[in-house]
Amino acid sequence: MSTGELTGRRAVVTGGGRGIGEAVARALARAGASVVVAARTAAEIDAVVEKLSALGHQAWAIPCDVVDPDSVDELVAAAEERWGEGGADILVNNAGAAWSSPVLRTELEDWNRMLAVNATGTFLCTRAFLPGMMERGWGRVVNIASVAGLSGARYISAYAASKHAVIGFTRCVAAEVADKGVTVNAVCPGYVDTPMTDESLRRISEKTGLSEKEALELILARTPQGRLIEPAEVAHAVLSLCGAAARGINGQSIVIDGGELLC
Ligand code: NDP
């Protein structure tokens, strides 16, 4: 996509304070969109917006907890304050959290937390921003799911259930809005080099006694390309789904895992 293709478009990126969300916010801004960066930690979203503004991009930081319906309503109101009624043209539901434990050691609280942030947060934000997109007859919703939304593995039942929910939700909403000029797609990365993966390595190390380096080697041994995915690669896929030429891509799950699911 050429720089500037999204000029005039207004984008909201949840979980934009670090990791994949930060890379997505940067890519959208570089393509010309004005970007609202939302997450709970004000210092992180402020820092991202500061960097984008220094590069001459239009960006705003709006604190939001995507599991809280009132907070999501406040996000919509704050975005409309800047952009006018109708809110965003592009919504990237990226806010998320990961958790691993054997199913028999998964507490109800862990299960609920995964479903709340990954699945319910995606639902609440989509429901909040979709009406404006449908009214204008143009919109893009991109949900950051995971390969764990398409396959199972040991010890991630709560996380995988929440990401399968995101993919089911993506397909259903895509069908509902197909004739409204709006597309809804999911992007499904394998392990990405972000603070979330750093945290997972710390947890594996704590539980197994392996060093974090050994834990990383264990993960990389299962990836066909022997590497972590870069946040910018995920951002590239998101950006490609937001362009005019992607209007026929709807309800899809784009896998970015170097071929892991196939091998
Ligand atoms: P990070 O932990 O690095 O960043 C997560 C972001 O989400 C942060 O900005 C965090 O900010 C925000 N967030 C978390 N909870 C909430 C909440 N309740 N409300 C608003 N914002 C929230 O994660 P990644 O960048 O790695 O992951 C981003 C997305 O990609 C997630 O959905 C994740 O499941 C998915 N993914 C990640 C993979 C990986 O290997 N890293 C692989 C596949 C998918 P704050 O805590 O300040 O709110």
mmCIF file of C-alpha atoms and ligand atoms in Angstrom:
data_model
loop_
_atom_site.group_PDB
_atom_site.id
_atom_site.type_symbol
_atom_site.label_atom_id
_atom_site.label_comp_id
_atom_site.label_asym_id
_atom_site.label_seq_id
_atom_site.Cartn_x
_atom_site.Cartn_y
_atom_site.Cartn_z
ATOM 1 C CA MET A 1 0.000 0.000 0.000
ATOM 2 C CA SER A 2 1.388 3.418 -0.890
ATOM 3 C CA THR A 3 1.863 5.922 1.896
ATOM 4 C CA GLY A 4 -1.166 8.184 2.106
ATOM 5 C CA GLU A 5 -3.800 5.671 1.006
ATOM 6 C CA LEU A 6 -5.555 6.086 4.342
ATOM 7 C CA THR A 7 -5.404 9.874 4.372
ATOM 8 C CA GLY A 8 -8.669 11.165 5.831
ATOM 9 C CA ARG A 9 -9.453 7.832 7.502
ATOM 10 C CA ARG A 10 -9.856 7.685 11.274
ATOM 11 C CA ALA A 11 -8.536 4.646 13.097
ATOM 12 C CA VAL A 12 -8.829 3.307 16.639
ATOM 13 C CA VAL A 13 -6.239 0.787 17.824
ATOM 14 C CA THR A 14 -6.978 -0.874 21.164
ATOM 15 C CA GLY A 15 -3.984 -2.119 23.118
ATOM 16 C CA GLY A 16 -1.908 0.394 21.182
ATOM 17 C CA GLY A 17 0.509 1.149 24.019
ATOM 18 C CA ARG A 18 3.103 -1.487 23.139
ATOM 19 C CA GLY A 19 3.840 -4.600 21.093
ATOM 20 C CA ILE A 20 1.666 -5.346 18.075
ATOM 21 C CA GLY A 21 -0.749 -2.467 18.791
ATOM 22 C CA GLU A 22 2.040 0.088 18.736
ATOM 23 C CA ALA A 23 3.304 -1.280 15.393
ATOM 24 C CA VAL A 24 -0.237 -1.199 13.957
ATOM 25 C CA ALA A 25 -0.784 2.396 15.122
ATOM 26 C CA ARG A 26 2.506 3.409 13.492
ATOM 27 C CA ALA A 27 1.666 1.665 10.206
ATOM 28 C CA LEU A 28 -1.820 3.209 10.003
ATOM 29 C CA ALA A 29 -0.477 6.672 10.831
ATOM 30 C CA ARG A 30 2.262 6.324 8.225
ATOM 31 C CA ALA A 31 -0.426 5.468 5.664
ATOM 32 C CA GLY A 32 -2.136 8.767 6.463
ATOM 33 C CA ALA A 33 -4.838 7.813 8.970
ATOM 34 C CA SER A 34 -5.391 9.839 12.120
ATOM 35 C CA VAL A 35 -5.092 7.355 14.953
ATOM 36 C CA VAL A 36 -6.555 7.011 18.427
ATOM 37 C CA VAL A 37 -4.331 4.825 20.581
ATOM 38 C CA ALA A 38 -6.260 3.224 23.455
ATOM 39 C CA ALA A 39 -5.202 1.055 26.415
ATOM 40 C CA ARG A 40 -5.260 1.215 30.217
ATOM 41 C CA THR A 41 -1.714 2.419 30.891
ATOM 42 C CA ALA A 42 -1.727 6.155 30.181
ATOM 43 C CA ALA A 43 2.078 6.477 30.222
ATOM 44 C CA GLU A 44 2.443 3.880 27.425
ATOM 45 C CA ILE A 45 -0.213 5.288 25.090
ATOM 46 C CA ASP A 46 1.084 8.828 25.716
ATOM 47 C CA ALA A 47 4.592 7.695 24.766
ATOM 48 C CA VAL A 48 3.348 6.080 21.525
ATOM 49 C CA VAL A 49 1.370 9.197 20.604
ATOM 50 C CA GLU A 50 4.334 11.416 21.383
ATOM 51 C CA LYS A 51 6.483 9.392 18.947
ATOM 52 C CA LEU A 52 3.802 9.518 16.220
ATOM 53 C CA SER A 53 3.234 13.252 16.691
ATOM 54 C CA ALA A 54 6.986 13.893 16.494
ATOM 55 C CA LEU A 55 6.907 12.251 13.040
ATOM 56 C CA GLY A 56 4.153 14.641 11.974
ATOM 57 C CA HIS A 57 1.279 12.152 12.260
ATOM 58 C CA GLN A 58 -2.125 12.862 13.812
ATOM 59 C CA ALA A 59 -2.570 10.755 16.933
ATOM 60 C CA TRP A 60 -4.342 10.888 20.279
ATOM 61 C CA ALA A 61 -4.058 8.789 23.408
ATOM 62 C CA ILE A 62 -7.344 7.825 25.056
ATOM 63 C CA PRO A 63 -7.245 5.599 28.148
ATOM 64 C CA CYS A 64 -9.705 2.714 27.908
ATOM 65 C CA ASP A 65 -10.379 -0.643 29.534
ATOM 66 C CA VAL A 66 -12.045 -2.699 26.802
ATOM 67 C CA VAL A 67 -13.742 -5.042 29.271
ATOM 68 C CA ASP A 68 -15.698 -2.160 30.810
ATOM 69 C CA PRO A 69 -18.725 -1.051 28.718
ATOM 70 C CA ASP A 70 -18.685 2.441 30.303
ATOM 71 C CA SER A 71 -15.020 2.869 29.445
ATOM 72 C CA VAL A 72 -15.720 1.811 25.838
ATOM 73 C CA ASP A 73 -18.583 4.358 25.667
ATOM 74 C CA GLU A 74 -16.149 7.007 26.925
ATOM 75 C CA LEU A 75 -13.675 5.985 24.224
ATOM 76 C CA VAL A 76 -16.339 6.491 21.549
ATOM 77 C CA ALA A 77 -17.310 9.877 23.028
ATOM 78 C CA ALA A 78 -13.674 11.013 23.228
ATOM 79 C CA ALA A 79 -13.021 9.889 19.634
ATOM 80 C CA GLU A 80 -16.148 11.727 18.432
ATOM 81 C CA GLU A 81 -14.964 14.842 20.248
ATOM 82 C CA ARG A 82 -11.895 14.837 18.021
ATOM 83 C CA TRP A 83 -13.413 13.535 14.799
ATOM 84 C CA GLY A 84 -17.076 14.466 14.959
ATOM 85 C CA GLU A 85 -20.050 12.162 15.225
ATOM 86 C CA GLY A 86 -19.792 8.638 13.866
ATOM 87 C CA GLY A 87 -16.377 7.864 15.274
ATOM 88 C CA ALA A 88 -13.911 5.637 13.498
ATOM 89 C CA ASP A 89 -13.590 4.267 9.949
ATOM 90 C CA ILE A 90 -11.100 1.630 11.071
ATOM 91 C CA LEU A 91 -11.133 -0.360 14.318
ATOM 92 C CA VAL A 92 -8.293 -2.687 15.227
ATOM 93 C CA ASN A 93 -9.292 -4.885 18.167
ATOM 94 C CA ASN A 94 -5.820 -5.721 19.381
ATOM 95 C CA ALA A 95 -6.080 -5.372 23.189
ATOM 96 C CA GLY A 96 -5.482 -8.770 24.686
ATOM 97 C CA ALA A 97 -3.848 -10.904 27.313
ATOM 98 C CA ALA A 98 -2.444 -14.439 27.421
ATOM 99 C CA TRP A 99 -2.548 -17.138 30.065
ATOM 100 C CA SER A 100 -1.330 -20.709 30.198
ATOM 101 C CA SER A 101 -2.073 -23.519 32.621
ATOM 102 C CA PRO A 102 -3.285 -27.132 32.386
ATOM 103 C CA VAL A 103 -7.088 -27.155 32.235
ATOM 104 C CA LEU A 104 -7.380 -28.794 35.662
ATOM 105 C CA ARG A 105 -5.337 -25.985 37.171
ATOM 106 C CA THR A 106 -7.198 -23.215 35.362
ATOM 107 C CA GLU A 107 -9.179 -21.158 37.851
ATOM 108 C CA LEU A 108 -12.587 -19.768 36.882
ATOM 109 C CA GLU A 109 -11.080 -16.320 37.379
ATOM 110 C CA ASP A 110 -8.342 -17.024 34.766
ATOM 111 C CA TRP A 111 -10.925 -18.390 32.326
ATOM 112 C CA ASN A 112 -13.210 -15.363 32.792
ATOM 113 C CA ARG A 113 -10.293 -12.938 32.442
ATOM 114 C CA MET A 114 -9.266 -14.442 29.074
ATOM 115 C CA LEU A 115 -12.814 -14.416 27.729
ATOM 116 C CA ALA A 116 -13.391 -10.871 29.007
ATOM 117 C CA VAL A 117 -10.392 -9.113 27.511
ATOM 118 C CA ASN A 118 -9.922 -11.113 24.304
ATOM 119 C CA ALA A 119 -13.508 -11.916 23.315
ATOM 120 C CA THR A 120 -15.865 -9.564 25.188
ATOM 121 C CA GLY A 121 -13.548 -6.573 24.655
ATOM 122 C CA THR A 122 -13.611 -7.265 20.913
ATOM 123 C CA PHE A 123 -17.415 -7.508 20.995
ATOM 124 C CA LEU A 124 -17.889 -4.291 23.008
ATOM 125 C CA CYS A 125 -15.578 -2.179 20.837
ATOM 126 C CA THR A 126 -16.996 -3.555 17.588
ATOM 127 C CA ARG A 127 -20.577 -2.934 18.723
ATOM 128 C CA ALA A 128 -19.626 0.608 19.706
ATOM 129 C CA PHE A 129 -17.896 1.656 16.466
ATOM 130 C CA LEU A 130 -19.813 -0.353 13.855
ATOM 131 C CA PRO A 131 -22.925 1.884 13.598
ATOM 132 C CA GLY A 132 -20.898 4.883 12.329
ATOM 133 C CA MET A 133 -19.144 2.727 9.730
ATOM 134 C CA MET A 134 -22.422 1.237 8.509
ATOM 135 C CA GLU A 135 -24.031 4.656 8.296
ATOM 136 C CA ARG A 136 -21.180 6.001 6.144
ATOM 137 C CA GLY A 137 -21.043 2.813 4.064
ATOM 138 C CA TRP A 138 -17.310 2.291 4.655
ATOM 139 C CA GLY A 139 -15.468 0.577 7.445
ATOM 140 C CA ARG A 140 -12.761 -1.879 8.365
ATOM 141 C CA VAL A 141 -12.675 -3.974 11.531
ATOM 142 C CA VAL A 142 -9.546 -6.053 12.066
ATOM 143 C CA ASN A 143 -9.425 -8.397 15.047
ATOM 144 C CA ILE A 144 -6.045 -9.593 16.255
ATOM 145 C CA ALA A 145 -6.799 -13.220 17.047
ATOM 146 C CA SER A 146 -4.027 -15.851 17.060
ATOM 147 C CA VAL A 147 -3.109 -19.230 15.607
ATOM 148 C CA ALA A 148 -4.599 -20.343 18.943
ATOM 149 C CA GLY A 149 -7.940 -19.247 17.474
ATOM 150 C CA LEU A 150 -7.619 -21.899 14.762
ATOM 151 C CA SER A 151 -5.919 -24.788 16.504
ATOM 152 C CA GLY A 152 -5.517 -26.353 19.923
ATOM 153 C CA ALA A 153 -2.450 -26.989 22.009
ATOM 154 C CA ARG A 154 -1.653 -28.089 25.539
ATOM 155 C CA TYR A 155 -2.085 -25.691 28.463
ATOM 156 C CA ILE A 156 -3.782 -22.808 26.648
ATOM 157 C CA SER A 157 -7.447 -23.833 26.813
ATOM 158 C CA ALA A 158 -8.701 -20.491 28.196
ATOM 159 C CA TYR A 159 -6.634 -18.378 25.779
ATOM 160 C CA ALA A 160 -7.473 -20.600 22.798
ATOM 161 C CA ALA A 161 -11.193 -20.616 23.675
ATOM 162 C CA SER A 162 -11.179 -16.811 23.779
ATOM 163 C CA LYS A 163 -9.389 -16.569 20.420
ATOM 164 C CA HIS A 164 -11.697 -19.173 18.810
ATOM 165 C CA ALA A 165 -14.519 -16.920 20.031
ATOM 166 C CA VAL A 166 -12.902 -13.940 18.290
ATOM 167 C CA ILE A 167 -12.775 -15.868 15.015
ATOM 168 C CA GLY A 168 -16.382 -17.030 15.284
ATOM 169 C CA PHE A 169 -17.415 -13.469 16.089
ATOM 170 C CA THR A 170 -15.413 -12.148 13.122
ATOM 171 C CA ARG A 171 -17.164 -14.510 10.697
ATOM 172 C CA CYS A 172 -20.653 -13.726 11.991
ATOM 173 C CA VAL A 173 -20.270 -9.935 12.013
ATOM 174 C CA ALA A 174 -18.632 -10.090 8.569
ATOM 175 C CA ALA A 175 -21.788 -11.779 7.276
ATOM 176 C CA GLU A 176 -24.011 -9.164 8.940
ATOM 177 C CA VAL A 177 -22.234 -6.169 7.409
ATOM 178 C CA ALA A 178 -21.200 -7.637 4.045
ATOM 179 C CA ASP A 179 -23.604 -5.405 2.082
ATOM 180 C CA LYS A 180 -22.791 -2.244 4.079
ATOM 181 C CA GLY A 181 -19.325 -1.432 2.729
ATOM 182 C CA VAL A 182 -17.740 -2.742 5.926
ATOM 183 C CA THR A 183 -15.355 -5.685 6.195
ATOM 184 C CA VAL A 184 -14.475 -7.641 9.328
ATOM 185 C CA ASN A 185 -11.406 -9.864 9.335
ATOM 186 C CA ALA A 186 -9.052 -11.539 11.780
ATOM 187 C CA VAL A 187 -5.279 -11.690 11.763
ATOM 188 C CA CYS A 188 -3.779 -14.768 13.410
ATOM 189 C CA PRO A 189 -0.116 -14.523 14.337
ATOM 190 C CA GLY A 190 2.100 -17.218 15.787
ATOM 191 C CA TYR A 191 4.547 -16.140 18.513
ATOM 192 C CA VAL A 192 5.396 -12.446 18.048
ATOM 193 C CA ASP A 193 8.372 -10.608 19.542
ATOM 194 C CA THR A 194 6.466 -8.443 22.070
ATOM 195 C CA PRO A 195 6.280 -7.876 25.835
ATOM 196 C CA MET A 196 3.499 -10.512 25.938
ATOM 197 C CA THR A 197 5.900 -13.166 24.660
ATOM 198 C CA ASP A 198 8.621 -11.951 27.059
ATOM 199 C CA GLU A 199 6.113 -12.473 29.877
ATOM 200 C CA SER A 200 5.202 -15.973 28.576
ATOM 201 C CA LEU A 201 8.905 -16.903 28.532
ATOM 202 C CA ARG A 202 9.248 -15.666 32.120
ATOM 203 C CA ARG A 203 6.285 -17.811 33.174
ATOM 204 C CA ILE A 204 7.580 -20.925 31.357
ATOM 205 C CA SER A 205 10.961 -20.376 32.989
ATOM 206 C CA GLU A 206 9.383 -20.053 36.447
ATOM 207 C CA LYS A 207 7.281 -23.193 36.006
ATOM 208 C CA THR A 208 9.863 -25.459 34.349
ATOM 209 C CA GLY A 209 13.179 -24.293 35.721
ATOM 210 C CA LEU A 210 14.430 -23.682 32.168
ATOM 211 C CA SER A 211 16.189 -20.370 31.539
ATOM 212 C CA GLU A 212 14.223 -17.848 29.451
ATOM 213 C CA LYS A 213 16.722 -18.426 26.632
ATOM 214 C CA GLU A 214 16.043 -22.198 26.775
ATOM 215 C CA ALA A 215 12.290 -21.544 26.883
ATOM 216 C CA LEU A 216 12.649 -19.407 23.749
ATOM 217 C CA GLU A 217 14.664 -22.133 22.025
ATOM 218 C CA LEU A 218 11.888 -24.607 22.847
ATOM 219 C CA ILE A 219 9.307 -22.324 21.233
ATOM 220 C CA LEU A 220 11.479 -21.573 18.201
ATOM 221 C CA ALA A 221 12.115 -25.282 17.638
ATOM 222 C CA ARG A 222 8.376 -25.644 16.930
ATOM 223 C CA THR A 223 8.337 -22.824 14.363
ATOM 224 C CA PRO A 224 9.235 -23.734 10.762
ATOM 225 C CA GLN A 225 11.160 -20.493 10.224
ATOM 226 C CA GLY A 226 12.940 -20.793 13.589
ATOM 227 C CA ARG A 227 12.129 -17.226 14.587
ATOM 228 C CA LEU A 228 9.551 -15.022 16.253
ATOM 229 C CA ILE A 229 7.242 -12.958 14.026
ATOM 230 C CA GLU A 230 7.994 -9.215 14.116
ATOM 231 C CA PRO A 231 5.168 -6.824 15.193
ATOM 232 C CA ALA A 232 5.697 -4.940 11.908
ATOM 233 C CA GLU A 233 4.758 -8.082 9.956
ATOM 234 C CA VAL A 234 1.405 -8.220 11.754
ATOM 235 C CA ALA A 235 0.947 -4.484 11.150
ATOM 236 C CA HIS A 236 1.601 -5.019 7.439
ATOM 237 C CA ALA A 237 -1.246 -7.550 7.252
ATOM 238 C CA VAL A 238 -3.589 -5.218 9.141
ATOM 239 C CA LEU A 239 -2.712 -2.357 6.818
ATOM 240 C CA SER A 240 -3.339 -4.458 3.719
ATOM 241 C CA LEU A 241 -6.843 -5.294 5.015
ATOM 242 C CA CYS A 242 -7.619 -1.588 5.473
ATOM 243 C CA GLY A 243 -6.986 -0.476 1.892
ATOM 244 C CA ALA A 244 -9.629 0.087 -0.777
ATOM 245 C CA ALA A 245 -8.401 -2.919 -2.778
ATOM 246 C CA ALA A 246 -9.186 -5.246 0.156
ATOM 247 C CA ARG A 247 -12.929 -4.608 0.035
ATOM 248 C CA GLY A 248 -13.640 -8.160 -1.126
ATOM 249 C CA ILE A 249 -11.750 -9.761 1.758
ATOM 250 C CA ASN A 250 -14.351 -10.351 4.462
ATOM 251 C CA GLY A 251 -14.712 -12.820 7.314
ATOM 252 C CA GLN A 252 -11.204 -14.191 6.767
ATOM 253 C CA SER A 253 -8.515 -15.267 9.185
ATOM 254 C CA ILE A 254 -5.086 -14.316 7.866
ATOM 255 C CA VAL A 255 -2.409 -16.528 9.414
ATOM 256 C CA ILE A 256 1.082 -15.103 9.986
ATOM 257 C CA ASP A 257 3.107 -17.926 11.479
ATOM 258 C CA GLY A 258 5.779 -18.800 8.933
ATOM 259 C CA GLY A 259 3.830 -21.939 8.049
ATOM 260 C CA GLU A 260 3.538 -23.440 11.539
ATOM 261 C CA LEU A 261 -0.111 -24.485 11.218
ATOM 262 C CA LEU A 262 0.676 -26.301 7.974
ATOM 263 C CA CYS A 263 3.789 -28.150 9.072
HETATM 264 P P1 NDP B 1 1.277 -6.920 24.795
HETATM 265 O O1 NDP B 1 1.080 -7.502 26.137
HETATM 266 O O2 NDP B 1 2.640 -6.571 24.372
HETATM 267 O O3 NDP B 1 0.299 -5.673 24.605
HETATM 268 C C1 NDP B 1 -1.064 -5.826 24.911
HETATM 269 C C2 NDP B 1 -1.762 -4.492 24.790
HETATM 270 O O4 NDP B 1 -3.137 -4.684 25.130
HETATM 271 C C3 NDP B 1 -1.200 -3.466 25.748
HETATM 272 O O5 NDP B 1 -1.198 -2.185 25.167
HETATM 273 C C4 NDP B 1 -2.178 -3.526 26.913
HETATM 274 O O6 NDP B 1 -2.180 -2.288 27.617
HETATM 275 C C5 NDP B 1 -3.486 -3.764 26.152
HETATM 276 N N1 NDP B 1 -4.543 -4.281 27.002
HETATM 277 C C6 NDP B 1 -4.541 -5.392 27.766
HETATM 278 N N2 NDP B 1 -5.686 -5.506 28.457
HETATM 279 C C7 NDP B 1 -6.440 -4.417 28.102
HETATM 280 C C8 NDP B 1 -7.720 -3.956 28.471
HETATM 281 N N3 NDP B 1 -8.475 -4.622 29.353
HETATM 282 N N4 NDP B 1 -8.185 -2.807 27.923
HETATM 283 C C9 NDP B 1 -7.424 -2.117 27.038
HETATM 284 N N5 NDP B 1 -6.206 -2.495 26.646
HETATM 285 C C10 NDP B 1 -5.720 -3.647 27.170
HETATM 286 O O7 NDP B 1 0.664 -7.971 23.755
HETATM 287 P P2 NDP B 1 0.949 -8.217 22.197
HETATM 288 O O8 NDP B 1 1.275 -6.960 21.521
HETATM 289 O O9 NDP B 1 1.839 -9.370 22.094
HETATM 290 O O10 NDP B 1 -0.498 -8.751 21.769
HETATM 291 C C11 NDP B 1 -1.468 -7.956 21.125
HETATM 292 C C12 NDP B 1 -2.575 -8.869 20.626
HETATM 293 O O11 NDP B 1 -2.022 -9.863 19.761
HETATM 294 C C13 NDP B 1 -3.296 -9.639 21.735
HETATM 295 O O12 NDP B 1 -4.671 -9.713 21.434
HETATM 296 C C14 NDP B 1 -2.663 -11.007 21.674
HETATM 297 O O13 NDP B 1 -3.511 -12.025 22.184
HETATM 298 C C15 NDP B 1 -2.424 -11.148 20.191
HETATM 299 N N6 NDP B 1 -1.390 -12.113 19.848
HETATM 300 C C16 NDP B 1 -0.118 -12.000 20.382
HETATM 301 C C17 NDP B 1 0.827 -12.955 20.069
HETATM 302 C C18 NDP B 1 2.205 -12.899 20.647
HETATM 303 O O14 NDP B 1 2.966 -13.889 20.472
HETATM 304 N N7 NDP B 1 2.632 -11.844 21.299
HETATM 305 C C19 NDP B 1 0.526 -14.073 19.154
HETATM 306 C C20 NDP B 1 -0.821 -14.064 18.659
HETATM 307 C C21 NDP B 1 -1.729 -13.122 18.991
HETATM 308 P P3 NDP B 1 -2.632 -2.106 29.125
HETATM 309 O O15 NDP B 1 -2.167 -3.312 29.880
HETATM 310 O O16 NDP B 1 -1.963 -0.827 29.495
HETATM 311 O O17 NDP B 1 -4.118 -1.969 29.090
#
